[in-house]
Coordinates of C-alpha atoms and ligand atoms in Angstrom, one line a residue:
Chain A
X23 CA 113.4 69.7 117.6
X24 CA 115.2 72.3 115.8
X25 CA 118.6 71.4 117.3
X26 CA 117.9 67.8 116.4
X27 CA 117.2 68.9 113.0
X28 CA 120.6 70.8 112.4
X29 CA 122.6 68.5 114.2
X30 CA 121.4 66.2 111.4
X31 CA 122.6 68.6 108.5
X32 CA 125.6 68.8 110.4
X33 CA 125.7 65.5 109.9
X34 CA 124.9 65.5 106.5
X35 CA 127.7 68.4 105.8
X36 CA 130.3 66.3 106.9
X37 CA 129.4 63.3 105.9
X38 CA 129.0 64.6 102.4
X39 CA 133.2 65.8 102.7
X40 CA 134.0 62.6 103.8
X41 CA 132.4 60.5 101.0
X42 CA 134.2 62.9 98.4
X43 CA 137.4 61.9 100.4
X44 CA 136.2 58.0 100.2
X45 CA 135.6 58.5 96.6
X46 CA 139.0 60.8 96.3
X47 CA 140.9 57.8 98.1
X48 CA 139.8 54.7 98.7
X49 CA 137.8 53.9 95.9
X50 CA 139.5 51.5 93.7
X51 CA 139.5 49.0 96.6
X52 CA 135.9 48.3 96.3
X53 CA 135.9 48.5 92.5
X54 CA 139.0 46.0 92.3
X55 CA 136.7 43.2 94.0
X56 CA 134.4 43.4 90.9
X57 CA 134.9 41.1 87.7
X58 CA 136.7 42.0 84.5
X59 CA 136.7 44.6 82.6
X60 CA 135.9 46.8 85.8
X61 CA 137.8 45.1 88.2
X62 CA 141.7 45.5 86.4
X63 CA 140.9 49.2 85.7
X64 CA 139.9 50.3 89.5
X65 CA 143.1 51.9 89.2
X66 CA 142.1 54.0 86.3
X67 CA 138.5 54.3 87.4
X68 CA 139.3 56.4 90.2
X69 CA 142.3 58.3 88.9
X70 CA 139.5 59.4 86.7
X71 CA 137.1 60.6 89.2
X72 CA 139.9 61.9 91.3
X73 CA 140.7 64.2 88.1
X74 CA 136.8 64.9 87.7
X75 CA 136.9 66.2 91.8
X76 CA 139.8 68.1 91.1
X77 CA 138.4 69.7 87.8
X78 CA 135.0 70.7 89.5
X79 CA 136.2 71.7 93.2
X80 CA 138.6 73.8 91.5
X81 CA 136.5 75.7 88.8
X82 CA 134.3 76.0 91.4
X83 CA 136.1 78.1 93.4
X84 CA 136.7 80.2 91.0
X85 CA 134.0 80.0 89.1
X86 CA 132.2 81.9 92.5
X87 CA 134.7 84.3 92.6
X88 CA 134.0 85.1 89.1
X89 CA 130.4 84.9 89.9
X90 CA 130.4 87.5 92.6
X91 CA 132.3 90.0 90.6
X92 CA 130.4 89.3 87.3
X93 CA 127.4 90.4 89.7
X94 CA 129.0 93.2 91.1
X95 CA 129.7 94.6 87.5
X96 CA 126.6 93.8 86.6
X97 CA 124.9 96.0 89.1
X98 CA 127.6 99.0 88.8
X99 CA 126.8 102.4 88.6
X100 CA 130.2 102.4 86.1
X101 CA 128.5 101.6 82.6
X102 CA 131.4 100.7 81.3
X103 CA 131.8 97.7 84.0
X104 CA 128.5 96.7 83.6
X105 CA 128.7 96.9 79.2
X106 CA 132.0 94.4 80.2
X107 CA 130.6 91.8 83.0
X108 CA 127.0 91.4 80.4
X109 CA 129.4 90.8 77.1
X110 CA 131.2 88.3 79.3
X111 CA 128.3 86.7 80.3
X112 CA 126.3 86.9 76.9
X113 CA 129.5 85.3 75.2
X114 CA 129.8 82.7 77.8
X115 CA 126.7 81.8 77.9
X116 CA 125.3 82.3 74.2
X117 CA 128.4 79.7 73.1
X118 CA 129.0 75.8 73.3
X119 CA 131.6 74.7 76.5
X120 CA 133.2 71.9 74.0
X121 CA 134.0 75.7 71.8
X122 CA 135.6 77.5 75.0
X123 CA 137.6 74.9 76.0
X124 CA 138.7 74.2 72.4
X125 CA 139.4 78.0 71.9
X126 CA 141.4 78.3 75.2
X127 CA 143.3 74.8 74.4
X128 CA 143.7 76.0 70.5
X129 CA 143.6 79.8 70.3
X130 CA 145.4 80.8 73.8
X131 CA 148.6 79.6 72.9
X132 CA 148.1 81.7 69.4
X133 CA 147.1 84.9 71.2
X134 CA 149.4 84.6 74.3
X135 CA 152.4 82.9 73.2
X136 CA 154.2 83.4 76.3
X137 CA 151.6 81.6 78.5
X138 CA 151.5 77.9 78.8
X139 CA 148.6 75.6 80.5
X140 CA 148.7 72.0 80.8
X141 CA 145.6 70.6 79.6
X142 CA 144.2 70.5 83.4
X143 CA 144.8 74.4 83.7
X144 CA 143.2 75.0 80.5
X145 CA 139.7 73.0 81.3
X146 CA 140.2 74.7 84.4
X147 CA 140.4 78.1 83.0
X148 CA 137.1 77.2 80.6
X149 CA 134.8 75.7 83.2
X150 CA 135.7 78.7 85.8
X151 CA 134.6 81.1 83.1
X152 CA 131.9 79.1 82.1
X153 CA 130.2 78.6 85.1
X154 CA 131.4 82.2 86.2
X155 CA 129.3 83.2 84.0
X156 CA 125.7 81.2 85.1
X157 CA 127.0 81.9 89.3
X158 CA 127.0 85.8 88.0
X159 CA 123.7 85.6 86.7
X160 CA 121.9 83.9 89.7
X161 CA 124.0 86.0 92.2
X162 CA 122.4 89.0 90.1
X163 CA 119.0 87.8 90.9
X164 CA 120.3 86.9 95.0
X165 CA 121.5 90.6 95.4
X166 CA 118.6 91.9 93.8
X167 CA 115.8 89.8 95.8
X168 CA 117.1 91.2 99.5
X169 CA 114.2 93.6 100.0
X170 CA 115.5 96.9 99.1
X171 CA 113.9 98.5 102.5
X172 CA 116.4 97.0 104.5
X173 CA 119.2 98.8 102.4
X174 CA 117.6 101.5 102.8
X175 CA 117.3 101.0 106.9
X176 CA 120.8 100.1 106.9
X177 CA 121.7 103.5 105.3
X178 CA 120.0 105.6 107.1
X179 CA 121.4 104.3 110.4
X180 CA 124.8 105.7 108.7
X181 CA 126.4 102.4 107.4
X182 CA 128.6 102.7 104.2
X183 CA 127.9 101.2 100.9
X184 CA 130.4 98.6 101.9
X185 CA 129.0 97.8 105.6
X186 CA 125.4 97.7 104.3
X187 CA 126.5 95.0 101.8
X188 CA 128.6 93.1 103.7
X189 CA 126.1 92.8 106.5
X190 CA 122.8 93.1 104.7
X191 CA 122.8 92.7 101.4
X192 CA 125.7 90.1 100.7
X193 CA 124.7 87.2 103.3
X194 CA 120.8 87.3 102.1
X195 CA 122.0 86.9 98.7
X196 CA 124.1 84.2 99.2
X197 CA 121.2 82.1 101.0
X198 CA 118.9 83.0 98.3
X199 CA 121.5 81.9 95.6
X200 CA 122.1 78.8 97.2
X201 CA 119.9 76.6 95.7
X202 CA 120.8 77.7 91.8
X203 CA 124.3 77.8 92.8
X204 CA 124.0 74.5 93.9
X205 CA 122.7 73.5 90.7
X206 CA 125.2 75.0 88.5
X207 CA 128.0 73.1 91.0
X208 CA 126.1 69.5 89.7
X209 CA 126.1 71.3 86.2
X210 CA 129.8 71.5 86.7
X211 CA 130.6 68.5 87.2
X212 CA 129.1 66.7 84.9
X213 CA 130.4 69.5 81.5
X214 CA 133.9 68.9 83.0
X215 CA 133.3 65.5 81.0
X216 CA 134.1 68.3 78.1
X217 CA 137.8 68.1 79.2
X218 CA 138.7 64.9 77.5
X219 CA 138.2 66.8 74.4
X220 CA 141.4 68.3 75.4
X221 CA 143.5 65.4 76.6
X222 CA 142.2 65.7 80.3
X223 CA 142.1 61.8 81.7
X224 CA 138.7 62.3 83.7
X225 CA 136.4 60.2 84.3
X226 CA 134.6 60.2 80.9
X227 CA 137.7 59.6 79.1
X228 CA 139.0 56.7 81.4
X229 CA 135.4 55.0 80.6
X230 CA 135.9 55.4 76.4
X231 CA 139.5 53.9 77.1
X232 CA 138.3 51.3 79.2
X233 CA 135.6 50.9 76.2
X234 CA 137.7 50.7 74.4
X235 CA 140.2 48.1 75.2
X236 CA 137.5 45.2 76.3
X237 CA 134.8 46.6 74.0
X238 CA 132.4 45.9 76.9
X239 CA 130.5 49.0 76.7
X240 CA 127.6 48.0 79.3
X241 CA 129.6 47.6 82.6
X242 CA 131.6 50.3 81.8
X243 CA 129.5 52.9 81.1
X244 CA 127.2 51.6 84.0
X245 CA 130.0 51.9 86.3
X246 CA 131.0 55.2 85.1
X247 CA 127.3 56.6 85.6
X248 CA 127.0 54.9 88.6
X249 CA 129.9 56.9 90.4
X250 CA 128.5 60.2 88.6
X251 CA 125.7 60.1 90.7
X252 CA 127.5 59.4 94.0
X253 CA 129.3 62.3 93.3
X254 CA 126.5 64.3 92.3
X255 CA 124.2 63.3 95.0
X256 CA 127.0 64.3 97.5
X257 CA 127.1 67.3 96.0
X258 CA 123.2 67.9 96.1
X259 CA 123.2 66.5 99.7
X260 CA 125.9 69.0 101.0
X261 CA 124.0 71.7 99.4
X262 CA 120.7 70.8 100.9
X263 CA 122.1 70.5 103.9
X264 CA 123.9 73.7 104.1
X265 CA 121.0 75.5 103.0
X266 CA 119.1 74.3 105.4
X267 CA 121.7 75.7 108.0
X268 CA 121.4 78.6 106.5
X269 CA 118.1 79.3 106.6
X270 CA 117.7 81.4 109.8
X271 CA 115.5 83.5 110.7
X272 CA 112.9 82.2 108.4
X273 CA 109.4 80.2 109.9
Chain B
X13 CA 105.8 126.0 123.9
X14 CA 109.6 127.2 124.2
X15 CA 111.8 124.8 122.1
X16 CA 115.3 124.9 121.5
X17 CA 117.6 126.1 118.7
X18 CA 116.9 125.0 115.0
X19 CA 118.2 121.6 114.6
X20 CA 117.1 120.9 110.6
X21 CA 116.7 123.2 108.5
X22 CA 114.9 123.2 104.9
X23 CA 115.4 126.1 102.5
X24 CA 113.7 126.2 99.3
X25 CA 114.3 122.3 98.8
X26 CA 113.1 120.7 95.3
X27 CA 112.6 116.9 94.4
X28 CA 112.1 116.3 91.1
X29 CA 111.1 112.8 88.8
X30 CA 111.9 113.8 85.6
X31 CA 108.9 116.4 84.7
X32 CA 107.3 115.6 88.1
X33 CA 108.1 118.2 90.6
X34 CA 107.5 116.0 94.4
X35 CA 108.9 118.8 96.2
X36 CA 108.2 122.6 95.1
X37 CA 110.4 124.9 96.9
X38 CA 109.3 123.8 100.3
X39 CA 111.2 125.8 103.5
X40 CA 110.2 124.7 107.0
X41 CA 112.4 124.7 110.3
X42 CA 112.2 122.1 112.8
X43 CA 113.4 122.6 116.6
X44 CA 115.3 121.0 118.9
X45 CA 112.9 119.0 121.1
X46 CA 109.9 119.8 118.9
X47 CA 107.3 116.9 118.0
X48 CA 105.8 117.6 114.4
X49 CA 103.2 116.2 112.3
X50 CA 103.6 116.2 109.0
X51 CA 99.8 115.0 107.0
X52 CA 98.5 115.2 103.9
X53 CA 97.1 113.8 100.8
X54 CA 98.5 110.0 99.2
X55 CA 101.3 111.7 96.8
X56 CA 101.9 114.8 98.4
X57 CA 105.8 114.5 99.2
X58 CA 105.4 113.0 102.5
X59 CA 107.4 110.7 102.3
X60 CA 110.1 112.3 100.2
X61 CA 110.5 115.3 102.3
X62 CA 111.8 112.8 105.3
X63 CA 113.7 110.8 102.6
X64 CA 115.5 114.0 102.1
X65 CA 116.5 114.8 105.0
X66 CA 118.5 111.6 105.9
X67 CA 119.5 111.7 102.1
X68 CA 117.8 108.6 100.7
X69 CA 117.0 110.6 98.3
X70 CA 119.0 113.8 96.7
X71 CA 117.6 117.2 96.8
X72 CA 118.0 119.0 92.9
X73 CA 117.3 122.3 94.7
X74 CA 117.7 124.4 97.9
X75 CA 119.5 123.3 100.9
X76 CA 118.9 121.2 104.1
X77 CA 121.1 121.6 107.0
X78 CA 120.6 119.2 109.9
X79 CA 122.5 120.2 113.2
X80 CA 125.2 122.4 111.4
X81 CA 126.0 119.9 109.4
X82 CA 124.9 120.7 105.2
X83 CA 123.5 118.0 103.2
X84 CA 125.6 118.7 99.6
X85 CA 127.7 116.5 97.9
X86 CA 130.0 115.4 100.6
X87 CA 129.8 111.9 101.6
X88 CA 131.1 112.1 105.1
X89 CA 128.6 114.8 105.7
X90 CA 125.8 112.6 104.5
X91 CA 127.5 110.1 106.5
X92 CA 127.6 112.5 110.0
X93 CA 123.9 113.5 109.4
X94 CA 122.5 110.1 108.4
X95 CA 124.2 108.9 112.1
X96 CA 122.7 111.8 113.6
X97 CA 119.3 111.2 112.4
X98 CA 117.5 107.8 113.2
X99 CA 114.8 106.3 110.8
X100 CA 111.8 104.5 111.2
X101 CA 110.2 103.2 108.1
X102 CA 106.1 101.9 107.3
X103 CA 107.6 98.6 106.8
X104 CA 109.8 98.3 109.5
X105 CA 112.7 96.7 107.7
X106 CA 114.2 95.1 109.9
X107 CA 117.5 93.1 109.3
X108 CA 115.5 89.7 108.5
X109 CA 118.6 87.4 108.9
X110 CA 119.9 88.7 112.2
X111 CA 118.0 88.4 115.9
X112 CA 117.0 91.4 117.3
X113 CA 119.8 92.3 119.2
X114 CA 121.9 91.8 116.0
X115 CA 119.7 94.3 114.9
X116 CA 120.1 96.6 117.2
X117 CA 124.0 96.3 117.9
X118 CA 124.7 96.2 114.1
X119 CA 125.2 100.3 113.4
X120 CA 126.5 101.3 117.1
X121 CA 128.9 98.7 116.4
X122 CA 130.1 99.2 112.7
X123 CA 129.3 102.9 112.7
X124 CA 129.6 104.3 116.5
X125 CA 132.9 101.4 117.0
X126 CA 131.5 100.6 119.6
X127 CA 132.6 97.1 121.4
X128 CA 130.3 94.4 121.1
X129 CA 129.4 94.2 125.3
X130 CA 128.8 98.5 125.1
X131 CA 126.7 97.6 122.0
X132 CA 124.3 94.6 123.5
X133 CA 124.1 96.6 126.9
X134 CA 122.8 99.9 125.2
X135 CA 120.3 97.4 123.0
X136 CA 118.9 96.2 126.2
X137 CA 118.5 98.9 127.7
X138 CA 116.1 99.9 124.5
X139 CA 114.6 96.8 124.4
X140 CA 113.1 97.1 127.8
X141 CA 112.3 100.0 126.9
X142 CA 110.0 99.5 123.9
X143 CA 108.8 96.0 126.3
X144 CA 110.9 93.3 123.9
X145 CA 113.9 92.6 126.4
X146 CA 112.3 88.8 126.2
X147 CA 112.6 89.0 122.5
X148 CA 116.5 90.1 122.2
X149 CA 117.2 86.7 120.4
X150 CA 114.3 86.2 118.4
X151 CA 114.4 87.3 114.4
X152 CA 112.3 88.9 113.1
X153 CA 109.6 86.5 111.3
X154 CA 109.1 85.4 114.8
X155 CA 107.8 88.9 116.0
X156 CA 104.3 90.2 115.0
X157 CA 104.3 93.5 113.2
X158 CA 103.7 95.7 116.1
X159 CA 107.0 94.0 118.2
X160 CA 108.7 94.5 114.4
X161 CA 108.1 98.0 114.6
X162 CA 109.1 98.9 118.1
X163 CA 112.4 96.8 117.5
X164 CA 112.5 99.0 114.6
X165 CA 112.6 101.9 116.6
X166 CA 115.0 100.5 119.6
X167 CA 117.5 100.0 116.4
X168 CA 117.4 103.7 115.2
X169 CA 117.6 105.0 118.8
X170 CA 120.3 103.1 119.4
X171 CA 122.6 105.5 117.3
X172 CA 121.6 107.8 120.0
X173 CA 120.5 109.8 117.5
X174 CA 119.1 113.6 117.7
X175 CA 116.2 113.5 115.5
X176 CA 113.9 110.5 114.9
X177 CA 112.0 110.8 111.5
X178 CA 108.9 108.5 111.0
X179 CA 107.4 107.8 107.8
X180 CA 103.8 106.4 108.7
X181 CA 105.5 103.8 111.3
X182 CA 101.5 102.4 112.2
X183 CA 100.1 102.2 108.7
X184 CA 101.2 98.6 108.1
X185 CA 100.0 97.3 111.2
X186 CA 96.9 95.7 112.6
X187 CA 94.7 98.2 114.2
X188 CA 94.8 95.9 117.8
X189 CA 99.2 96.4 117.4
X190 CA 98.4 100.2 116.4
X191 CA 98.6 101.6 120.4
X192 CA 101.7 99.6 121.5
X193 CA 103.7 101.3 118.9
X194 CA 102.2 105.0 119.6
X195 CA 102.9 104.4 123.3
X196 CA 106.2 104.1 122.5
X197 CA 106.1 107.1 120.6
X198 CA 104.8 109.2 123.3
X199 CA 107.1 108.2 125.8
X200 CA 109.9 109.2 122.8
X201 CA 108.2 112.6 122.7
X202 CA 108.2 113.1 126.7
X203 CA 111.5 112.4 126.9
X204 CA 112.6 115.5 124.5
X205 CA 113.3 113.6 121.2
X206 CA 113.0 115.8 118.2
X207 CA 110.5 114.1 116.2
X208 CA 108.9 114.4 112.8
X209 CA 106.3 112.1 112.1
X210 CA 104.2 111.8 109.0
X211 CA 100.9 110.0 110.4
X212 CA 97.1 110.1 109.8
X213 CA 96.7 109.3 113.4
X214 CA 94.7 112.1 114.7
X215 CA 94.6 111.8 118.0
X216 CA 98.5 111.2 118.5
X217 CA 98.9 114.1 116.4
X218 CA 96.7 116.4 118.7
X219 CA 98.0 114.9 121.8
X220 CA 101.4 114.9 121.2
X221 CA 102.4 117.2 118.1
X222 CA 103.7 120.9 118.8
X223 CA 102.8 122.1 115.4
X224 CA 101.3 120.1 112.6
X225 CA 102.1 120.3 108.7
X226 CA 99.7 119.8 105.8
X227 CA 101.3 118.8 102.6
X228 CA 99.7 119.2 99.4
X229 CA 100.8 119.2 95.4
X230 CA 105.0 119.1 96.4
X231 CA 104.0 122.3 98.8
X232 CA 103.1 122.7 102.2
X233 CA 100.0 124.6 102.4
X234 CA 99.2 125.3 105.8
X235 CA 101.3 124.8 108.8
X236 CA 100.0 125.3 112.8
X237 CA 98.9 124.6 116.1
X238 CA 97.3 120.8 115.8
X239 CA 94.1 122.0 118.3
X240 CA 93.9 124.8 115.6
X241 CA 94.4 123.0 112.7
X242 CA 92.0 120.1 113.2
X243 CA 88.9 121.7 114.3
X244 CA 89.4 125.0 112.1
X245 CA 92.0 124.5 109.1
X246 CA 92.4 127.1 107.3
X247 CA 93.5 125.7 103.7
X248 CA 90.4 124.4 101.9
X249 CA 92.6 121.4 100.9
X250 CA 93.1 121.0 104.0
X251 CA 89.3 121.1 105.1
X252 CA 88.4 118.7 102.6
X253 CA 91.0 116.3 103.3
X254 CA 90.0 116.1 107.1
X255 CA 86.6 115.8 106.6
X256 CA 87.9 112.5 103.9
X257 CA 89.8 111.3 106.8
X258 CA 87.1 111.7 109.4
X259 CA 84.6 110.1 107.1
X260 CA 86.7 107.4 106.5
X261 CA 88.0 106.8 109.8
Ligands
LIG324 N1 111.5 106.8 93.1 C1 110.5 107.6 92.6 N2 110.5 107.7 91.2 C2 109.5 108.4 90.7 N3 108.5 109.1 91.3 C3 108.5 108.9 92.7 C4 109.5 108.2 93.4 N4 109.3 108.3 94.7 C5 108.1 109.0 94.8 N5 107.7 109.4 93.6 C6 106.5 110.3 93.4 O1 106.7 111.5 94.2 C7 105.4 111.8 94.7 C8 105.5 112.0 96.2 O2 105.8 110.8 96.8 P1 105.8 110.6 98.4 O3 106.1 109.2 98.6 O4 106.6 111.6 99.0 O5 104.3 110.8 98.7 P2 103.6 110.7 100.2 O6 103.0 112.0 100.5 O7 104.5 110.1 101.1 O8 102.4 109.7 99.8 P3 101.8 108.5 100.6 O9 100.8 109.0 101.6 O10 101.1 107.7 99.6 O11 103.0 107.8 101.2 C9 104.4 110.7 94.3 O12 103.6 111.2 93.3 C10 105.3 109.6 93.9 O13 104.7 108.9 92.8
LIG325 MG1 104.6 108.2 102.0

């Protein structure tokens, strides 16, 4: 029964990567079939979501990274690592996305003359730090809710700081962050719509051009939406799943 | 009862919490081979005088040597004693997302290097030990708290450690899972394990202790032979807080 059950989330799991890869590559087939104005722009449609995959899968790479370092300073004993990782995440979270990406579109060039993004780079650069800063804060709360006895336990059989959170502390935390990281992943994708304030052709933007050349706002906006939620339901269901196959040792 | 050299020793050790003083100056020896109980009032310092000792907590005063080895600032001598000297907790802590014999294998093999096969055979070896051997791929939400505890112990032991320090390892448990667990601990003390066990279980204490130790206030007040101490302790502290205990119990 419990075999049966995790064969399914296996399932699930790789079924999830393969409809982002239908999405990703075969999608303007189906949408060609369907009348005008959709039908003509299939092409743009999923050029657009294949930008909106790239923008999220991307930033969310880093955007963990970011997270599990913005934790670690966080928690330092170094008070001056800690002062840094909570400005980072009080400015980061206590401003507007649309004014981060703007800034690092507007004012990066200004302060670092020598450095040059393309528009995808720099609404990569935003939305890392951006949800950085939210994956920092929930893998604050993960690290913390792994029962401090079994630190303890772990150091006092003689494992180092490192071992004991590598092997204790860091794999707990991760399945209790799961479920808010997973979260901040659907946030993701749907603020990296911000990116067509910068030029970025995502999805959002390929549906106000679309708009805008057959001013038929209905279809297009429904068919935008529409492929939103397949990517964020994939995204939920992969989650899910991998929680679930996560969750050992638990009754 | 002839016991062997000193294995920890405790010189005029303080543990302070801000104003609070938990430890006052407390010097006591322990021998190789020696099983002691260590008793005394909720509060007392208990608990911190064992979490001293394997350095979960830092000493502001005195010194604590455990096998030759000094307890200062030096990590890798913190590192050699905590290896050296096996822990066994009230609420058994065990590693929640790894099976038992994760459990069990984890410090031999991060901390001893030893390969994984050396590793799992030593854990079973413990496990039938302690009567889990059935259990070695169970975790630990599976196991009642009795089974927790002894797995508890199997892990410590499995460091091959010369001191076992237990810090009320029965207090959490159901009274019917209270013996399985003491059993265990008196086959530990037969087999020559230095032992220091805080505990307010009499009758292991008289059975099996060498010397018991009453803790009161950050100090130990009165110190001796268990057969002595519980009929005719000396210390009114001491006499009042055995005649709680035996009212209670
Ligand atoms: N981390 C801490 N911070 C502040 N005070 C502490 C801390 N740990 C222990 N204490 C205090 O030190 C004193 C001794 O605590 P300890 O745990 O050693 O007592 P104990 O004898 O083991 O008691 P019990 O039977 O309740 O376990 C207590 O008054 C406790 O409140
Ligand atoms: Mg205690």
């Amino acid at each position: 029964m419990t075999s049966r059950l995790k064969d399914r989330d296996a399932l699930v799991l790789v079924g999830s990567v393969l409809s982002l890869g239908v999405v990703l590559w075969l999608m303007s087939a189906p949408l060609a079939h369907l009348p005008a104005p959709i039908g003509p722009a299939a092409q743009q449609f999923s050029e657009g979501a294949r930008v909106t995959i790239q923008l999220t899968l991307v930033s969310a790479v880093f955007g963990l990274l970011l997270g599990v370092l913005g934790a670690l300073g966080k928690l330092s004993a170094v008070a001056p690592v800690r002062w840094l990782a909570d400005l980072f995440v009080w400015v980061i979270r206590g401003t507007p996305l649309l004014l981060q990406i703007l800034f690092f579109y507007l004012a990066l060039p200004a302060v670092l003359p020598g450095v040059q993004l393309s528009e995808f780079w720099t609404a990569v650069v935003a939305l890392s730090l951006n949800v950085g800063a939210y994956n920092a804060e929930v893998i604050r709360a993960g690290i913390n809710a792994v029962p401090s006895g079994q630190v303890e336990a772990a150091r006092s059989l003689g494992l180092s700081r490192f071992n004991t959170f590598r092997d204790i502390t860091f794999p707990q935390a991760v399945r209790i962050s799961l479920p808010p990281l997973a979260n901040n992943l659907v946030a993701l994708l749907k603020d990296s719509s911000l990116a067509y304030a910068i030029g970025v052709v995502e999805l959002s933007m390929v549906s106000s051009r679309v708009q805008a050349e057959s001013f038929q706002p209905v279809p297009v906006f429904l068919t935008v939406a529409a492929i939103y939620l397949v990517l964020t339901t994939t995204f939920t269901q992969f989650a899910g799943a991998l929680e679930r196959k996560l969750a050992v040792g638990k009754r | 009862m002839s016991k062997g050299e000193v294995i920890i020793s405790v010189d005029k050790v303080v543990k302070r919490w801000g104003s609070f003083t938990a430890l006052n100056e407390v010097s006591v020896s322990f021998k190789e081979g020696e099983v002691v109980c260590i008793i005394g009032p909720s509060g007392s310092g208990k608990s911190t005088l064992l979490r001293t000792i394997n350095r979960l907590e830092e000493h502001d005063g005195g010194r604590i040597v455990v096998d030759g080895i000094e307890l200062d600032g030096d990590t890798r001598h913190i590192d050699a004693v905590r290896a050296e000297v096996g822990m066994v907790f009230q609420s058994f802590n065990l590693f929640t997302h790894m099976t038992v014999l994760d459990n069990i294998t984890l410090a031999p093999r991060r901390v001893r290097k030893w390969p994984r096969e050396q590793a799992e055979k030593v854990a079973r070896e413990l496990l039938e030990r302690v009567g889990l051997l059935a259990h070695a791929h169970k975790y630990p939400s599976q196991l009642s708290g009795g089974q927790q505890q002894r797995v508890a112990i199997a892990r410590a032991l499995a460091m091959q450690p010369k001191v076992m320090l237990f810090d009320e390892p029965t207090s959490a448990l159901d009274p019917e899972m209270v013996n399985e667990v003491l059993l265990v601990m008196r086959d530990l003390a037969k087999s020559g394990m230095t032992m220091l066990v805080v505990t307010h279980e009499m009758g292991f204490a008289r059975e099996v202790a060498d010397r018991v130790i009453f803790f009161d206030g950050g100090r130990i007040v009165e110190e001796g032979d268990p057969a002595q101490f519980f009929t005719r302790p000396a210390h009114p502290r001491a006499q009042a807080f055995l005649s709680q205990i035996k009212h209670a119990g």
